[in-house]
Amino acid sequence: MNDTVEDANKNIKKIIQKMTVTYKDWHKMFPFALHGYCTLVRTSTGNRLGQLNLIDEKRLAVVCHVQMYQKRMTKAFNKKVKRQVYHVGDLVIKRIILPQGDPRGKWTPTYEGPFVIKNIFSGGAMILTTMDGDDLLHPANADIVKRYYT
């Protein structure tokens, strides 16, 4: 199998040498040389391209298997995720993202609020206002807020 790959590389190198003027241009002509080599009916070593395409078919099968595995894992993960639906006027609390070196340690508050949802955008962003009606400077994402129950 290794000899077949070496022969293919040798033939592609010969095609590139015939197509380029200087050695610095090889990367521009590589796709054309590869296409020319793949469209040959018979290689100079006597191997049919069906044998070389077998390598490509195995590589394609591995890629398809990995993609199917990733889809299954994504589906399993998304099955457990429960999306919260928020409406304008709901009360929420917002998670505080603090720097690591907070001196309060484990007593550091993790949420602030409550806030009122003023506007909701399609991507999950929302504009929050305080209970007094003052808007926050930056919109908050739906994954850092929780519903506030009174």
GROMACS .gro file of C-alpha atoms in nm:
model
  150
    1MET     CA    1   0.000   0.000   0.000
    2ASN     CA    2   0.286   0.236   0.085
    3ASP     CA    3   0.447   0.176  -0.257
    4THR     CA    4   0.124   0.275  -0.429
    5VAL     CA    5   0.112   0.605  -0.243
    6GLU     CA    6   0.479   0.675  -0.318
    7ASP     CA    7   0.419   0.601  -0.687
    8ALA     CA    8   0.123   0.836  -0.693
    9ASN     CA    9   0.326   1.112  -0.526
   10LYS     CA   10   0.608   1.058  -0.776
   11ASN     CA   11   0.370   1.090  -1.070
   12ILE     CA   12   0.208   1.406  -0.930
   13LYS     CA   13   0.555   1.554  -0.878
   14LYS     CA   14   0.643   1.484  -1.242
   15ILE     CA   15   0.325   1.653  -1.362
   16ILE     CA   16   0.396   1.960  -1.146
   17GLN     CA   17   0.754   1.981  -1.281
   18LYS     CA   18   0.621   1.992  -1.634
   19MET     CA   19   0.366   2.263  -1.551
   20THR     CA   20   0.577   2.507  -1.349
   21VAL     CA   21   0.847   2.747  -1.466
   22THR     CA   22   1.020   2.794  -1.130
   23TYR     CA   23   1.007   2.585  -0.817
   24LYS     CA   24   0.829   2.868  -0.634
   25ASP     CA   25   0.511   2.823  -0.842
   26TRP     CA   26   0.436   2.463  -0.748
   27HIS     CA   27   0.165   2.549  -0.494
   28LYS     CA   28  -0.034   2.734  -0.762
   29MET     CA   29  -0.031   2.439  -1.000
   30PHE     CA   30  -0.084   2.163  -0.743
   31PRO     CA   31  -0.466   2.149  -0.772
   32PHE     CA   32  -0.444   2.129  -1.151
   33ALA     CA   33  -0.181   1.857  -1.137
   34LEU     CA   34  -0.386   1.659  -0.888
   35HIS     CA   35  -0.695   1.691  -1.108
   36GLY     CA   36  -0.495   1.580  -1.411
   37TYR     CA   37  -0.359   1.280  -1.226
   38CYS     CA   38  -0.702   1.177  -1.097
   39THR     CA   39  -0.854   1.190  -1.446
   40LEU     CA   40  -0.594   0.955  -1.597
   41VAL     CA   41  -0.729   0.619  -1.704
   42ARG     CA   42  -0.405   0.435  -1.628
   43THR     CA   43  -0.099   0.547  -1.435
   44SER     CA   44   0.258   0.497  -1.547
   45THR     CA   45   0.306   0.226  -1.284
   46GLY     CA   46   0.032   0.018  -1.440
   47ASN     CA   47  -0.209   0.058  -1.150
   48ARG     CA   48  -0.564   0.134  -1.232
   49LEU     CA   49  -0.721   0.430  -1.060
   50GLY     CA   50  -0.981   0.199  -0.911
   51GLN     CA   51  -0.714   0.078  -0.667
   52LEU     CA   52  -0.623   0.434  -0.573
   53ASN     CA   53  -0.986   0.533  -0.542
   54LEU     CA   54  -1.026   0.252  -0.290
   55ILE     CA   55  -0.804   0.455  -0.054
   56ASP     CA   56  -1.024   0.760  -0.109
   57GLU     CA   57  -1.339   0.553  -0.047
   58LYS     CA   58  -1.200   0.431   0.287
   59ARG     CA   59  -1.110   0.786   0.386
   60LEU     CA   60  -1.459   0.903   0.287
   61ALA     CA   61  -1.618   0.623   0.492
   62VAL     CA   62  -1.419   0.731   0.800
   63VAL     CA   63  -1.522   1.095   0.753
   64CYS     CA   64  -1.889   0.996   0.715
   65HIS     CA   65  -1.867   0.780   1.030
   66VAL     CA   66  -1.721   1.072   1.230
   67GLN     CA   67  -1.991   1.310   1.104
   68MET     CA   68  -2.267   1.065   1.196
   69TYR     CA   69  -2.116   1.023   1.544
   70GLN     CA   70  -2.102   1.401   1.592
   71LYS     CA   71  -2.468   1.434   1.488
   72ARG     CA   72  -2.571   1.165   1.739
   73MET     CA   73  -2.376   1.335   2.019
   74THR     CA   74  -2.527   1.675   1.934
   75LYS     CA   75  -2.878   1.528   1.929
   76ALA     CA   76  -2.822   1.358   2.268
   77PHE     CA   77  -2.690   1.680   2.420
   78ASN     CA   78  -2.969   1.898   2.280
   79LYS     CA   79  -3.230   1.652   2.410
   80LYS     CA   80  -3.128   1.735   2.768
   81VAL     CA   81  -3.118   2.112   2.718
   82LYS     CA   82  -3.436   2.284   2.827
   83ARG     CA   83  -3.485   2.617   2.656
   84GLN     CA   84  -3.642   2.887   2.870
   85VAL     CA   85  -3.901   3.104   2.703
   86TYR     CA   86  -3.900   3.462   2.826
   87HIS     CA   87  -4.155   3.732   2.755
   88VAL     CA   88  -4.144   4.109   2.776
   89GLY     CA   89  -4.220   4.215   3.133
   90ASP     CA   90  -4.085   3.897   3.302
   91LEU     CA   91  -3.869   3.938   3.611
   92VAL     CA   92  -3.521   3.784   3.582
   93ILE     CA   93  -3.192   3.783   3.770
   94LYS     CA   94  -2.860   3.811   3.585
   95ARG     CA   95  -2.545   3.611   3.655
   96ILE     CA   96  -2.246   3.820   3.762
   97ILE     CA   97  -1.922   3.743   3.581
   98LEU     CA   98  -1.645   3.851   3.817
   99PRO     CA   99  -1.268   3.839   3.784
  100GLN     CA  100  -1.093   3.542   3.946
  101GLY     CA  101  -0.918   3.728   4.228
  102ASP     CA  102  -1.224   3.841   4.424
  103PRO     CA  103  -1.124   3.863   4.793
  104ARG     CA  104  -1.468   3.749   4.917
  105GLY     CA  105  -1.403   3.396   4.788
  106LYS     CA  106  -1.702   3.164   4.807
  107TRP     CA  107  -1.915   3.439   4.963
  108THR     CA  108  -1.910   3.637   4.638
  109PRO     CA  109  -2.265   3.693   4.504
  110THR     CA  110  -2.333   3.509   4.179
  111TYR     CA  111  -2.653   3.683   4.066
  112GLU     CA  112  -2.781   4.038   4.069
  113GLY     CA  113  -3.125   4.177   4.015
  114PRO     CA  114  -3.418   4.150   3.977
  115PHE     CA  115  -3.454   4.309   3.637
  116VAL     CA  116  -3.749   4.349   3.400
  117ILE     CA  117  -3.720   4.234   3.038
  118LYS     CA  118  -3.780   4.535   2.814
  119ASN     CA  119  -3.708   4.385   2.470
  120ILE     CA  120  -3.618   4.039   2.334
  121PHE     CA  121  -3.425   3.975   2.013
  122SER     CA  122  -3.432   3.662   1.797
  123GLY     CA  123  -3.081   3.542   1.885
  124GLY     CA  124  -3.154   3.521   2.257
  125ALA     CA  125  -3.031   3.867   2.352
  126MET     CA  126  -3.251   4.083   2.567
  127ILE     CA  127  -3.251   4.437   2.698
  128LEU     CA  128  -3.302   4.455   3.073
  129THR     CA  129  -3.418   4.744   3.288
  130THR     CA  130  -3.398   4.791   3.662
  131MET     CA  131  -3.710   4.805   3.873
  132ASP     CA  132  -3.684   5.186   3.857
  133GLY     CA  133  -3.699   5.183   3.475
  134ASP     CA  134  -3.329   5.253   3.399
  135ASP     CA  135  -3.190   5.051   3.106
  136LEU     CA  136  -2.870   4.850   3.153
  137LEU     CA  137  -2.578   4.955   2.933
  138HIS     CA  138  -2.530   4.621   2.757
  139PRO     CA  139  -2.784   4.360   2.643
  140ALA     CA  140  -2.779   4.025   2.824
  141ASN     CA  141  -2.788   3.683   2.665
  142ALA     CA  142  -3.059   3.436   2.761
  143ASP     CA  143  -2.808   3.186   2.897
  144ILE     CA  144  -2.694   3.417   3.181
  145VAL     CA  145  -3.040   3.500   3.317
  146LYS     CA  146  -3.282   3.305   3.532
  147ARG     CA  147  -3.649   3.364   3.596
  148TYR     CA  148  -3.708   3.548   3.925
  149TYR     CA  149  -4.000   3.426   4.130
  150THR     CA  150  -4.161   3.651   4.394
   0.00000   0.00000   0.00000
